[in-house]
Structure formats: structure tokens, C-alpha cells
Amino acid sequence: MSLWDYANPRKFLAVTTPLLPWLAAASALLVGSSLIWGFFFTPEAERFGSTVKIIYLHVPAALMAINAWLMMLVASLIWLVRRHHVSALAAKAAAPVGVTMTLIALATGAIWGQPTWGTWWVWDPRLTSFLILFLFYLGYIALWEAIEDPDTAADLTSVLCMVGSVFAILSRYAVRFWNQGLHQGTSVPVATGGRTVADVYFIPLAIGMVGFGVLFVWLVLLRTGSEIRARRTRALLARARRMPPVPLATEREA
Amino acid sequence: MLRVRDLTVARGGLAVLEGLTFAVAPGEALVLSGPNGVGKTTLLRTLAGLQPPLAGEIEATGQAAYASHADGVKGQLTVAENLRFWAGIYGTRLTDDVLAAFALADLADRPARTLSAGQLRRTGLARLALTGRPLWLLDEPTVSLDAESVALFAGQVRRHLATGGAAVIASHIDIGLDALRLDLRAYVATETATGRDEAFL
Amino acid sequence: MRALLLRDLRIATRAGGGFGLGLAFFLIVVVLVPFGVGAETATLRLIAPGILWVGALLAALLTLDRLFALDWEDGSLALIATSPAPLEGVALLKALAHWLTTGLPLTLAAPLLGVLLNLAPEAYPWLVASLLVGTPALSVIGTFGAALTVGLRRGGLLLSLLVLPLYVPTLIFGAEAVRRGADGGATALALMGGITLGALALLPFAAAAALRVNLR
């Protein structure tokens, strides 16, 4: 059986619905154990004190904020090439999850920044890039909301996602260029994804990253299911509402 | 000129007309009739290539010029400027003949926003003569035209047909053409016709 | 195809065409800024590159929603789509018309407004050069946004939301080129030129695709 068979909405629902409780339980277990381990059973860092523990939320959320956009990009491409409705709906479903992850990353970054740098916000390249990513998410979601016809919305948001991805990458490099111009040599002590931190911190962090990944998959599958059902409702209503057949005036002529 | 086979056209993802099969040869006109909302505009837009058909084939040997409900006339420009623009797009020239044929010669230098609805429509229809294309797809071309203008326009269509052109015209008034007729009520899509959302049902 | 450009320019320069609107808006933004930040010359000189660039960007945005909307409303967009003119070319020409009526006048007016903000004397060539290189990107990115939102009733606001994030790299490199001047401005200018060329080469295709979807 081809992988594309799962792009059939009913098949998709039949396969994913039983998985949802397991995914929910797995993400709760992984995220919960990562946070408890990280918060209560890791030593405090010398330089930052207990504030460093926010990385157990900050880093996985930031990771998923980017991955969600990548997933939307892939789903958009699949929609444009293969016209599988589930793909477009999955991209739509992922956007609010992605924007929430971005917000968590930004908020935890600010909360972490306050004791570390003495200010809630600095225009650090990394933080700024996430702020721009947040704006891209907002535009993408707003375009989905603005267009009534679902296929038109899927096409236009997919094009926006592709163009937006290119500009998001450009923005990231532009922001680096810009920021170095302002504060030469300032570097912000952010853990770069885990490898620079010691193992005692890394193991719970890795569990947290896997946990956020599972959480993301669960939420996206759940939301895609809702979108499929909404679309089904829409299709049924449209069919019910259509005009009664017009009586024939003449025979069919060929 | 145009051959359509087993065509299904959709509006908003729902099939509105299905099983359409017809052919229009050079020199022939086809008049589409049917009540409002039956799918005349949808069919013409599909034939014009603005939207894809849900099923079936459209085979056109001649390029089509499409005239929609809207005239696409700019109010800030004069009649002649509007028509010269379309001539430029289609790589033709605006001649006095065209202006005369649509009774626009006296209006040529008037800004289009000062025209009456019927005069605007005539300006919009004069565009067809500038396209140089053999197949005319006309959506309610006679709306807001008076009887004299309708006769004038019918004459232009006849001239187009006589020179080997063809036309598909959606209209619920008889413009006095010797044309084939197609009542679209016979092709209204039934309950079971497949729409775009079929996979969800 | 030339007919389309001539028509758009003619309409823009006729009464009610909106030519000069963007320019007036640019002037007002620049005049209002000192009221907001104070009249201190040193402060104004420091922020002048940013204000001029943000002002130019907002002025460019102002006229974008009319780019396709007028042709959409009177039906000419559908008629153009069925004509021999390729929509990719139409999008590029629309961007060119927008640039000629907005970007170019803004570039020419910017030095005058720089005087109001006490822009450093050595920054003037960089200001004109950066706007000359950057405003075409603003126009073509905006054309893409206008093509995405053309069918929407309240497209204008959404257009800003979609287009402004896409303007970030151009804005950064543009303002940075003016700020750095001889000391590294050339790099910013070159990078911005790359963005402009890339946008000019690729975005007309994306805009045409969006137009086709909207016309469906």
C-alpha cells in the first residue's frame, strides 16, 4: 500500500484517531518528566542560578516553532504538487500550534532575559528572528481565515508559505548583519540546542525536545482531524443546500 | 472551432452542469439559455480557461476572446484610449471602422466615466473586434443595450460569423441570430455528481 | 504589454489616480517624527536613515492595494488573463508601474526630506543609492502581496500584514547601508541588490500563480 493512501481523509481519520490517546499520554509523560527532572533534579548553574532551568521550556518550544514551519512548508508543497486535501489541512492545523510554540519561546526568552541581561527584551539576533517568525505565522493564519473557499485558501497560503520561507531565511541573515552593526562583539549566552551544555542538563533537555515533538504531532493530528470533519460538514451542508433539480424543458440535445 | 465532450463544470467546488457535449464549427453560433444561476457564466469561464473543468474535455482549435458581465472599461480613460489599450494587448490597431461599427465614433474622446450604461457596454463589446480572435465567448452581451444597439451588435456577430468566426453566447433574450440553441436546464448536475469535496463524503 | 504599462501610468497621473499620494504620505511621516521624538538635531541625525527608510516603505505600501483591485473590480483582470499577455509579465509590469509612480519619486524626494532630519552629509549618496536599489524590491514584493489578496473584500489590512514581514530584509539592508555609509555600506547595498534581483526574477511567477487562483 502506498503512503499516499493515507491522504484520503477517511483513511487518515481511521488510522490516526486510535493513535491520539497514546500520543497524548506519551507527550504528557515525556514533557512532564523532562520538566520535573529539569526543574528539581539538576544542579543550579554557576553563572545563572536557577533561572537557567527555563531552558527546559524555552529550547524545545523554539525547536518546535521552527519545525512546525518546516512541516507547513513540506505540507504546502505536497498540496501544490499532489493536491491531497489532507496535506493542506495539516498545514492549516499546524500553524496555530507553531505560533503558540513561537510565543512560548519568546515569552520564556523574555522571562529568562530579565534576570540575565537586566531587561525583558534585547534585539538579539536570535530573539529578533523569532519575532519575525511570529509575524510570518500571523500573516499565514490571517490569510487562511480571510479566504472563504477552502481550495483557494489552500493554494494561496501554500504560495505564501513558500515565499515566506525564503524571506524568513533572508531575514535571519539580515538580522545577524544588522545586529552586529549595532553591538559589535556582544554575544548572548544562549544554549545552542543542547550540545554546549553539560550532560546533567542535556538528558532532561533531550527528553523534553522529544516530548515537545510528540506533543506537536499529537496536536497536529488532532487538529487535522477537526479540520477534516469541518470540511466534511461543509461538504454535506453544501450538498443539502443545493437547488432542487430544474425540471427539464426540452430533451437533451447533443 | 470548439468541441466539448462530457464536460462537468463546478462553481465553489460543487458541480453545476454535467455531461455537456457540443461542438461549434466556424461560422456557427451557439446560444446558451437557462434560468439565472443555472451555470451559464460558469460554463463560459471554463471555456475561456479561467477555471478548470471538473471533468471532461475542451478542445479548441481557435483562440477565444471572452466578454464577461463586466466591461473592463476604465472610467478615467476615453473610449478611444480604452480600446487602444486592448488593441495593444492583442497586437492589433484601433481603426475608425471598429468605432463606427459599434456607433462609438462620436464618443471616442469622451472619458468613459461619462458614458451611459449602454454606451459602456458597446465600448466593452467593441473590444471583441480588436482581439482578432475567431471564437467569441459572450456572457449576456446585450445587458443594458437598447433595441437599436442590440440590432447593431447582432449585425457585428453576423459579420464575425460570416468571416469564419464562431461564438458561444449566454443570453436570455433572442438577439435574432440564426444560431444553435442549448438549454442548460437539461444538464443540471444531479445529486450524485461528484464535486471537489467528494473525498470528504 | 507596453500598452498595459502606458495605461497604468496614464490612469495614475489622471485625476483620482493617486499619483503623489505616496509622496505626500512620505512627507507627512517624516515631518511628524520630530514632533514625536523631539527636535534635538543629534537624535534626529542618528535616526534619520531608519525614519527615511520606514517612511518610504510605508508610502510604498499605501498604494499597493489598488494595484490589482481596480482591475479586479471592473473585470479587466479576468479579460487580461484571457488575453495573450502572460500574467507573469502583467505582474512584473504592474510592479514597474508601481515603482515608477511610487518608488522612483520617493527616491528623488528622500534627499530633501533628509535635510529636515539633519541627515549626515556623507550619507546622502548612500540614501539615494539604497532607495534606488531597494524600492524595486518593495514594489515587486508588494505586487505579490496584492496578487494574494486581490479577491478579498478587506484585502488592504491583510495585505499590510502579509507584506510587511517580507519587507524586513530589504529594510534592514537599506537602512544599514545609509547608516554605515562608506564603512560597510557597500556590503549592505550589494546584499540588498541580490534580494531585489531575486525578487524581480521569482516573485512575478508567484504573483501570477496567486492571480490565477484568485481568478478561478
XYZ file of C-alpha atoms in Angstrom:
671
model
C 0.000 0.000 0.000
C 1.298 3.390 -0.936
C 1.950 6.052 1.645
C -0.321 8.383 -0.326
C -3.342 6.244 0.554
C -3.283 7.920 3.952
C -4.004 11.189 2.163
C -7.569 10.008 1.813
C -9.461 11.901 4.546
C -11.442 8.927 5.789
C -8.431 6.644 5.782
C -6.464 9.342 7.605
C -9.111 9.624 10.323
C -9.408 5.862 10.667
C -5.662 5.470 11.157
C -4.923 8.500 13.318
C -7.936 8.607 15.649
C -6.932 5.482 17.645
C -3.375 6.843 17.926
C -4.414 10.112 19.575
C -4.789 8.934 23.206
C -1.403 7.171 23.031
C 0.292 10.250 21.646
C -1.349 12.421 24.303
C -0.170 10.094 27.063
C 3.343 9.849 25.611
C 3.732 13.612 25.283
C 2.409 14.204 28.817
C 4.826 11.615 30.181
C 7.861 12.900 28.260
C 7.236 16.624 28.758
C 6.244 16.079 32.403
C 9.320 14.005 33.254
C 11.599 16.421 31.401
C 10.246 19.398 33.327
C 10.256 17.671 36.728
C 13.742 16.285 36.172
C 14.999 19.569 34.827
C 13.414 21.791 37.445
C 14.076 19.765 40.580
C 16.874 17.295 39.955
C 19.549 19.232 38.104
C 22.222 21.338 39.826
C 21.972 25.109 39.547
C 24.306 26.663 37.032
C 27.157 28.732 38.416
C 26.572 31.834 36.408
C 22.830 31.957 36.027
C 21.454 30.334 39.170
C 18.073 28.692 38.938
C 16.939 30.877 36.039
C 18.732 28.605 33.592
C 16.087 25.958 34.196
C 13.718 27.756 31.894
C 15.646 26.177 29.015
C 13.533 23.058 29.547
C 10.606 25.040 28.154
C 12.453 27.552 26.031
C 14.644 25.321 23.887
C 12.075 22.632 22.974
C 9.458 25.296 22.208
C 11.889 27.191 19.989
C 12.845 23.970 18.219
C 9.214 23.114 17.516
C 8.426 26.674 16.431
C 10.858 26.229 13.543
C 9.951 22.603 12.863
C 6.261 23.482 12.655
C 7.005 25.989 9.910
C 9.158 23.416 8.075
C 6.332 20.909 8.344
C 3.906 23.504 6.926
C 6.301 24.137 4.053
C 6.527 20.437 3.193
C 2.746 20.002 3.515
C 2.185 23.051 1.286
C 4.484 21.639 -1.373
C 2.679 18.296 -1.243
C -0.637 20.113 -1.658
C 0.598 22.124 -4.617
C 2.103 19.096 -6.346
C -0.253 16.262 -5.480
C -3.481 18.065 -4.476
C -4.101 15.955 -1.379
C -6.609 17.810 0.765
C -5.310 16.301 4.000
C -1.918 17.842 3.321
C -3.326 21.356 3.007
C -5.456 20.863 6.106
C -2.456 19.560 8.073
C -0.543 22.730 7.176
C -3.513 24.791 8.328
C -3.728 22.746 11.523
C -0.030 23.148 12.315
C 0.034 26.949 12.112
C -1.697 27.761 15.430
C 0.473 25.148 17.153
C 3.554 26.713 15.624
C 2.550 30.228 16.609
C 1.923 29.066 20.176
C 5.365 27.463 20.312
C 6.866 30.687 18.985
C 5.054 32.678 21.666
C 6.261 30.287 24.383
C 9.822 30.613 23.079
C 9.561 34.411 23.023
C 7.918 34.686 26.436
C 10.330 32.309 28.136
C 13.176 34.115 26.410
C 11.996 37.406 27.850
C 11.488 35.932 31.288
C 14.948 34.420 31.161
C 16.433 37.614 29.806
C 15.187 39.773 32.654
C 17.470 38.378 35.399
C 20.296 37.568 32.968
C 20.582 40.787 30.996
C 18.555 43.056 33.304
C 15.975 43.766 30.631
C 12.905 41.963 29.299
C 13.840 42.392 25.711
C 17.024 42.831 23.740
C 17.183 42.884 19.968
C 19.391 39.847 19.996
C 19.529 38.243 16.502
C 18.017 35.011 17.744
C 15.118 36.653 19.592
C 14.519 39.038 16.715
C 14.376 36.164 14.241
C 11.716 34.517 16.357
C 9.752 37.734 16.481
C 9.831 37.859 12.676
C 8.835 34.188 12.509
C 5.889 35.102 14.742
C 4.825 37.774 12.228
C 5.042 35.246 9.375
C 2.807 32.863 11.322
C 0.291 35.646 11.922
C 0.153 36.519 8.212
C -0.217 32.874 7.234
C -3.059 32.271 9.699
C -4.769 35.543 8.750
C -4.732 34.558 5.065
C -6.326 31.192 5.860
C -9.007 32.945 7.882
C -9.694 35.600 5.245
C -10.493 33.324 2.301
C -13.832 31.560 2.184
C -13.208 28.972 -0.497
C -11.081 26.202 1.069
C -9.166 25.270 -2.093
C -8.384 28.893 -2.922
C -7.213 29.379 0.653
C -5.055 26.242 0.470
C -3.449 27.363 -2.799
C -2.756 30.926 -1.714
C -1.462 30.018 1.751
C 0.815 27.410 0.176
C 2.297 30.014 -2.153
C 2.674 32.394 0.796
C 4.352 29.673 2.848
C 6.918 29.033 0.108
C 7.691 32.710 -0.468
C 7.596 33.378 3.277
C 10.120 30.594 3.929
C 12.630 32.188 1.576
C 12.136 35.586 3.158
C 12.288 34.138 6.675
C 15.727 32.752 5.890
C 16.794 36.054 4.314
C 15.511 37.873 7.391
C 17.557 35.654 9.647
C 20.779 36.551 7.843
C 19.761 40.201 7.533
C 19.090 40.371 11.264
C 22.533 38.963 12.037
C 24.129 41.512 9.758
C 22.103 44.312 11.331
C 22.692 43.412 14.917
C 26.458 43.037 14.623
C 26.453 46.508 13.172
C 24.953 47.850 16.369
C 26.647 45.999 19.188
C 29.958 44.680 17.980
C 31.011 41.517 19.689
C 28.098 41.125 22.076
C 27.135 37.517 22.305
C 24.221 36.281 24.271
C 24.814 33.162 26.360
C 22.048 31.052 24.929
C 22.347 27.294 24.963
C 22.557 26.453 21.288
C 20.266 23.470 21.170
C 21.975 21.446 23.876
C 25.442 20.381 22.718
C 27.214 23.127 24.656
C 25.591 22.256 27.950
C 26.831 19.533 30.224
C 25.230 16.090 30.232
C 23.373 16.628 33.513
C 21.351 19.314 31.792
C 21.287 17.706 28.392
C 19.499 14.438 29.193
C 16.302 16.019 30.568
C 16.510 18.609 27.796
C 16.690 15.878 25.139
C 13.674 14.152 26.726
C 11.867 17.488 26.641
C 12.679 18.014 22.966
C 11.355 14.554 22.069
C 8.339 15.246 24.296
C 7.563 18.528 22.550
C 7.926 16.729 19.234
C 5.358 14.128 20.269
C 3.148 16.895 21.657
C 3.338 18.651 18.304
C 2.461 15.507 16.368
C -0.467 14.841 18.697
C -1.828 18.391 18.398
C -1.424 18.497 14.628
C -3.105 15.124 14.096
C -5.919 16.164 16.445
C -6.403 19.494 14.706
C -6.129 17.984 11.228
C -8.902 15.588 12.235
C -11.038 18.541 13.314
C -10.342 20.311 10.027
C -11.301 17.204 8.058
C -14.556 16.913 9.990
C -15.285 20.629 9.492
C -14.658 20.224 5.800
C -16.904 17.176 5.684
C -19.664 19.128 7.429
C -19.219 21.904 4.923
C -19.442 19.488 2.005
C -22.570 17.847 3.407
C -24.230 21.220 4.005
C -23.348 22.397 0.526
C -24.871 19.253 -0.925
C -28.014 19.605 1.172
C -28.421 23.270 0.325
C -28.088 22.989 -3.430
C -31.018 23.897 -5.632
C -33.579 21.201 -6.381
C -33.114 19.948 -9.941
C -34.739 22.226 -12.513
C -37.463 20.396 -14.454
C -36.494 19.542 -17.983
C -37.943 21.832 -20.620
C -36.564 20.022 -23.592
C -34.840 16.756 -24.203
C -31.092 16.709 -24.103
C -29.627 17.720 -27.407
C -26.174 16.634 -28.338
C -13.575 25.530 -33.731
C -14.720 24.286 -30.342
C -15.534 20.766 -29.291
C -16.693 19.916 -25.796
C -17.019 16.354 -24.595
C -18.761 15.148 -21.440
C -17.880 18.350 -19.627
C -18.662 18.916 -15.954
C -18.219 22.445 -14.640
C -18.175 23.471 -10.992
C -18.861 26.594 -9.001
C -17.452 26.827 -5.492
C -16.363 23.192 -5.694
C -19.843 21.849 -6.494
C -20.720 20.512 -9.927
C -23.398 22.703 -11.536
C -23.554 21.312 -15.069
C -22.569 17.840 -16.214
C -22.488 15.746 -19.346
C -22.165 18.698 -21.700
C -21.244 17.607 -25.204
C -21.424 20.015 -28.097
C -19.416 21.388 -30.986
C -19.297 24.767 -32.632
C -17.944 24.949 -36.186
C -16.591 28.057 -37.927
C -19.480 30.278 -38.985
C -21.735 28.909 -36.260
C -23.103 30.497 -33.118
C -24.346 28.661 -30.068
C -26.811 30.362 -27.751
C -26.848 29.083 -24.158
C -30.101 29.544 -22.309
C -31.443 28.667 -18.905
C -32.618 30.471 -15.781
C -30.354 32.609 -13.574
C -27.862 30.509 -11.665
C -28.051 27.523 -13.971
C -24.345 27.854 -14.745
C -24.026 29.922 -17.939
C -21.282 32.139 -16.563
C -19.504 29.156 -15.016
C -19.552 27.342 -18.355
C -18.250 30.373 -20.268
C -15.494 30.996 -17.693
C -14.488 27.343 -18.009
C -14.450 27.578 -21.806
C -12.366 30.756 -21.525
C -9.811 28.869 -19.446
C -10.294 30.938 -16.301
C -11.266 27.892 -14.268
C -10.510 24.214 -14.767
C -13.336 21.804 -15.628
C -14.205 19.200 -13.032
C -14.323 16.524 -15.729
C -14.445 16.174 -19.484
C -12.564 17.686 -22.371
C -12.499 21.027 -24.095
C -10.873 21.077 -27.499
C -10.483 24.476 -29.094
C -8.746 24.956 -32.400
C -9.224 28.720 -32.369
C -8.205 31.086 -29.574
C -11.067 32.578 -27.642
C -11.967 36.154 -26.772
C -14.020 36.356 -23.618
C -16.505 39.088 -22.725
C -17.715 38.935 -19.140
C -20.568 40.681 -17.342
C -18.115 43.453 -16.537
C -16.813 45.527 -19.407
C -13.305 46.179 -18.105
C -13.580 49.806 -19.164
C -11.572 52.402 -17.212
C -13.592 55.478 -16.299
C -10.589 57.796 -16.257
C -9.661 56.989 -19.853
C -11.514 57.996 -23.003
C -13.296 55.437 -25.141
C -10.507 55.535 -27.708
C -7.807 55.169 -25.036
C -9.618 52.188 -23.550
C -9.911 50.494 -26.921
C -6.365 51.354 -27.943
C -5.186 49.628 -24.759
C -6.945 46.405 -25.732
C -5.683 46.707 -29.288
C -2.169 46.973 -27.825
C -2.686 43.886 -25.689
C -3.896 41.856 -28.679
C -1.354 43.339 -31.069
C -3.940 44.934 -33.347
C -4.858 48.522 -34.223
C -7.925 50.551 -33.391
C -9.457 51.703 -36.658
C -12.316 54.085 -37.358
C -14.206 51.107 -38.784
C -14.383 49.481 -35.368
C -15.552 52.701 -33.732
C -18.188 53.149 -36.426
C -19.321 49.536 -36.234
C -20.223 49.943 -32.571
C -21.554 53.504 -33.005
C -18.736 54.917 -30.893
C -17.242 57.378 -33.382
C -18.857 60.398 -31.713
C -17.919 59.154 -28.254
C -14.270 58.352 -28.961
C -12.837 61.258 -26.983
C -15.306 61.167 -24.112
C -13.967 59.933 -20.746
C -15.605 56.571 -20.187
C -16.988 57.563 -16.781
C -19.372 59.998 -18.525
C -20.919 57.258 -20.663
C -24.315 55.691 -20.129
C -24.553 52.009 -19.260
C -25.435 51.096 -22.835
C -22.578 53.146 -24.259
C -20.202 51.478 -21.810
C -21.418 48.087 -22.910
C -20.845 48.995 -26.564
C -17.299 50.052 -25.653
C -16.795 46.724 -23.907
C -18.117 44.800 -26.903
C -16.022 46.771 -29.385
C -13.036 45.148 -27.647
C -14.069 41.844 -29.255
C -13.489 43.219 -32.733
C -9.980 44.235 -31.664
C -8.960 40.822 -30.389
C -8.747 39.308 -33.845
C -9.679 36.005 -32.276
C -12.020 33.602 -34.044
C -14.036 32.319 -31.085
C -16.150 34.783 -29.110
C -17.402 33.751 -25.670
C -20.076 36.258 -24.675
C -21.730 36.458 -21.294
C -25.039 38.331 -21.511
C -23.713 40.737 -24.147
C -26.989 42.613 -24.592
C -27.491 43.706 -20.991
C -28.346 47.440 -20.863
C -28.375 47.742 -24.674
C -31.428 49.342 -26.321
C -33.188 47.659 -29.250
C -31.186 49.615 -31.802
C -27.863 48.664 -30.161
C -28.924 45.024 -29.909
C -29.562 45.015 -33.659
C -26.216 46.723 -34.222
C -24.458 44.153 -32.088
C -26.276 41.232 -33.736
C -25.041 42.592 -37.049
C -21.468 42.548 -35.760
C -21.829 38.962 -34.577
C -23.209 38.011 -38.001
C -20.273 39.704 -39.685
C -17.901 37.792 -37.377
C -19.587 34.501 -38.258
C -19.569 35.301 -41.964
C -15.796 35.718 -41.843
C -15.336 32.240 -40.438
C -15.613 33.112 -36.753
C -17.714 31.362 -34.142
C -19.489 32.448 -30.978
C -20.891 30.982 -27.799
C -23.425 33.394 -26.346
C -25.169 33.219 -22.992
C -28.340 35.242 -23.280
C -31.935 35.033 -22.242
C -33.191 37.367 -24.896
C -33.358 36.422 -28.554
C -30.941 38.638 -30.445
C -32.237 37.396 -33.777
C -29.328 35.198 -34.740
C -29.690 32.075 -36.780
C -27.988 30.032 -34.114
C -27.840 26.633 -32.476
C -29.504 26.618 -29.100
C -28.569 24.745 -25.950
C -30.902 24.737 -22.974
C -28.640 24.210 -19.986
C -31.515 23.039 -17.795
C -31.063 19.635 -19.376
C -27.551 19.388 -17.961
C -28.018 20.499 -14.375
C -25.789 18.309 -12.254
C -27.664 15.689 -10.285
C -27.320 14.891 -6.616
C -24.774 12.165 -7.294
C -22.467 14.288 -9.430
C -19.009 14.380 -7.978
C -17.743 17.630 -6.563
C -14.354 18.668 -5.346
C -15.218 17.602 -1.809
C -16.070 14.056 -2.828
C -13.187 12.639 -0.818
C -14.741 14.036 2.355
C -18.152 12.443 1.886
C 2.423 44.521 -22.966
C 3.698 48.065 -23.277
C 0.056 49.094 -23.602
C -0.567 47.900 -20.049
C 2.258 49.980 -18.599
C 1.159 53.061 -20.524
C -2.422 52.601 -19.416
C -1.494 52.214 -15.740
C 0.760 55.259 -15.833
C -1.927 57.270 -17.596
C -4.537 56.280 -15.028
C -2.150 57.013 -12.161
C -1.449 60.528 -13.406
C -5.088 61.382 -14.166
C -7.321 62.967 -11.535
C -8.128 60.494 -8.781
C -5.302 58.215 -9.851
C -3.448 58.551 -6.564
C -0.164 59.694 -8.037
C 1.661 61.811 -5.459
C -0.371 60.344 -2.628
C 2.507 58.149 -1.530
C 4.872 61.076 -1.822
C 2.666 63.293 0.358
C 2.376 60.497 2.876
C 6.167 60.123 2.969
C 6.498 63.854 3.654
C 3.942 63.750 6.468
C 5.573 60.768 8.177
C 8.956 62.474 8.102
C 7.506 65.760 9.378
C 5.661 64.038 12.207
C 8.660 62.120 13.537
C 10.449 65.139 15.100
C 7.205 66.005 16.893
C 7.313 62.543 18.388
C 10.986 62.196 19.275
C 11.955 65.819 19.983
C 13.775 68.444 17.974
C 17.295 67.557 19.087
C 19.495 67.630 15.985
C 21.844 64.882 17.147
C 18.966 62.491 17.872
C 17.336 63.197 14.525
C 20.605 62.681 12.677
C 21.019 59.336 14.410
C 17.579 58.034 13.485
C 17.250 59.739 10.080
C 18.244 56.674 7.960
C 15.713 54.497 9.735
C 12.921 57.075 9.557
C 13.508 57.721 5.869
C 13.523 54.024 5.072
C 10.484 53.167 7.200
C 8.678 56.185 5.719
C 9.480 55.107 2.166
C 8.361 51.577 2.964
C 5.013 52.703 4.400
C 4.460 55.075 1.488
C 5.089 52.219 -0.946
C 2.597 50.096 0.978
C -0.077 52.782 0.772
C -0.831 52.394 -2.927
C -0.395 48.621 -3.161
C -3.976 47.595 -2.532
C -5.107 49.456 -5.659
C -2.586 47.638 -7.821
C -4.847 44.793 -8.922
C -8.031 45.664 -7.017
C -9.245 48.237 -9.560
C -8.679 45.864 -12.481
C -10.382 43.155 -10.470
C -13.476 45.238 -9.739
C -14.111 46.427 -13.278
C -13.462 42.979 -14.715
C -10.398 43.871 -16.743
C -8.170 41.475 -14.794
C -10.191 38.471 -15.996
C -10.164 39.889 -19.522
C -6.396 40.419 -19.378
C -5.980 36.863 -18.053
C -7.720 35.505 -21.167
C -5.651 37.735 -23.478
C -2.256 36.872 -24.985
C -0.484 38.844 -22.222
C 1.144 36.345 -19.800
C 0.162 37.042 -16.200
C 3.813 36.819 -15.118
C 4.564 39.745 -17.398
C 1.462 41.548 -16.195
C 2.669 41.202 -12.595
C 6.135 42.470 -13.493
C 4.691 45.435 -15.380
C 2.344 46.244 -12.511
C 5.369 46.268 -10.211
C 7.206 48.505 -12.663
C 4.245 50.886 -12.856
C 4.084 50.951 -9.063
C 7.792 51.684 -8.854
C 7.626 54.462 -11.436
C 4.730 56.130 -9.615
C 5.932 55.481 -6.051
C 9.459 54.141 -5.623
C 11.184 56.471 -8.047
C 9.518 59.702 -6.772
C 10.276 58.618 -3.198
C 13.929 58.083 -4.088
C 14.130 61.526 -5.653
C 12.341 63.230 -2.766
C 14.268 61.452 0.008
C 17.330 63.788 -0.034
C 15.067 66.814 0.532
C 13.436 65.097 3.470
C 16.881 64.082 4.701
C 17.575 67.789 5.187
C 14.605 68.026 7.532
C 16.066 65.229 9.650
C 19.657 66.563 9.614
C 20.938 63.512 7.806
C 24.742 63.400 7.878
C 26.118 64.969 4.658
C 28.158 61.920 3.710
C 25.044 59.731 3.962
C 23.128 61.358 1.080
C 24.620 59.313 -1.776
C 24.028 56.167 0.263
C 20.426 57.177 0.886
C 19.696 57.694 -2.809
C 21.624 54.585 -3.861
C 19.950 52.360 -1.273
C 16.472 53.589 -2.180
C 17.211 53.223 -5.879
C 18.302 49.619 -5.373
C 15.756 48.748 -2.677
C 12.463 50.295 -3.784
C 12.072 47.944 -6.799
C 12.098 45.077 -4.292
C 9.410 46.847 -2.249
C 7.279 47.175 -5.393
C 7.635 43.589 -6.575
C 7.157 42.080 -3.106
C 4.095 44.301 -2.726
C 2.802 43.144 -6.102
C 2.958 39.582 -4.844
C 1.018 40.579 -1.708
C -1.547 42.454 -3.804
C -1.989 39.396 -6.041
C -2.588 37.186 -2.984
C -5.279 39.449 -1.534
C -6.941 40.739 -4.709
C -10.169 38.796 -4.303
C -10.748 39.777 -0.690
C -13.162 42.449 0.426
C -10.949 43.697 3.248
C -7.715 42.959 1.491
C -5.913 46.187 2.383
C -5.267 45.448 6.029
C -4.366 41.839 5.369
C -2.042 42.997 2.605
C -0.037 45.034 5.132
C 0.129 42.071 7.493
C 1.428 39.806 4.716
C 3.802 42.230 3.040
C 5.467 43.997 5.965
C 7.284 40.888 7.290
C 8.534 40.266 3.751
C 9.980 43.787 3.751
C 12.254 43.070 6.736
C 15.436 42.080 4.861
C 15.160 44.976 2.415
C 14.533 47.440 5.224
C 17.458 46.153 7.258
C 19.957 46.291 4.409
C 18.617 49.599 3.121
C 18.748 51.487 6.398
C 22.033 49.798 7.288
C 23.626 50.948 4.022
C 22.716 54.556 4.837
C 23.831 54.231 8.446
C 27.187 52.645 7.643
C 27.942 54.712 4.580
C 31.480 54.213 3.321
C 32.236 51.931 6.268
C 30.495 48.745 5.138
C 27.503 50.258 3.380
C 28.600 48.725 0.090
C 28.145 45.218 1.508
C 24.613 46.055 2.614
C 23.906 47.580 -0.766
C 25.216 44.507 -2.580
C 23.171 42.143 -0.408
C 20.070 44.257 -0.946
C 20.744 44.259 -4.671
C 20.779 40.472 -4.513
C 17.392 40.443 -2.809
C 15.989 42.876 -5.373
C 17.236 40.817 -8.320
C 15.993 37.576 -6.797
C 12.602 39.091 -6.048
C 12.324 40.526 -9.564
C 13.217 37.178 -11.082
C 10.984 34.925 -8.995
C 8.097 36.815 -7.423
C 6.266 37.629 -10.699
C 5.757 33.877 -11.072
C 4.365 33.578 -7.542
C 2.164 36.633 -8.153
C 0.859 35.194 -11.436
C 0.089 31.885 -9.707
C -1.825 33.756 -6.996
C -3.736 35.762 -9.609
C -4.723 32.593 -11.464
C -6.008 31.035 -8.249
C -7.963 34.181 -7.388
C -9.499 34.424 -10.859
C -10.655 30.791 -10.764
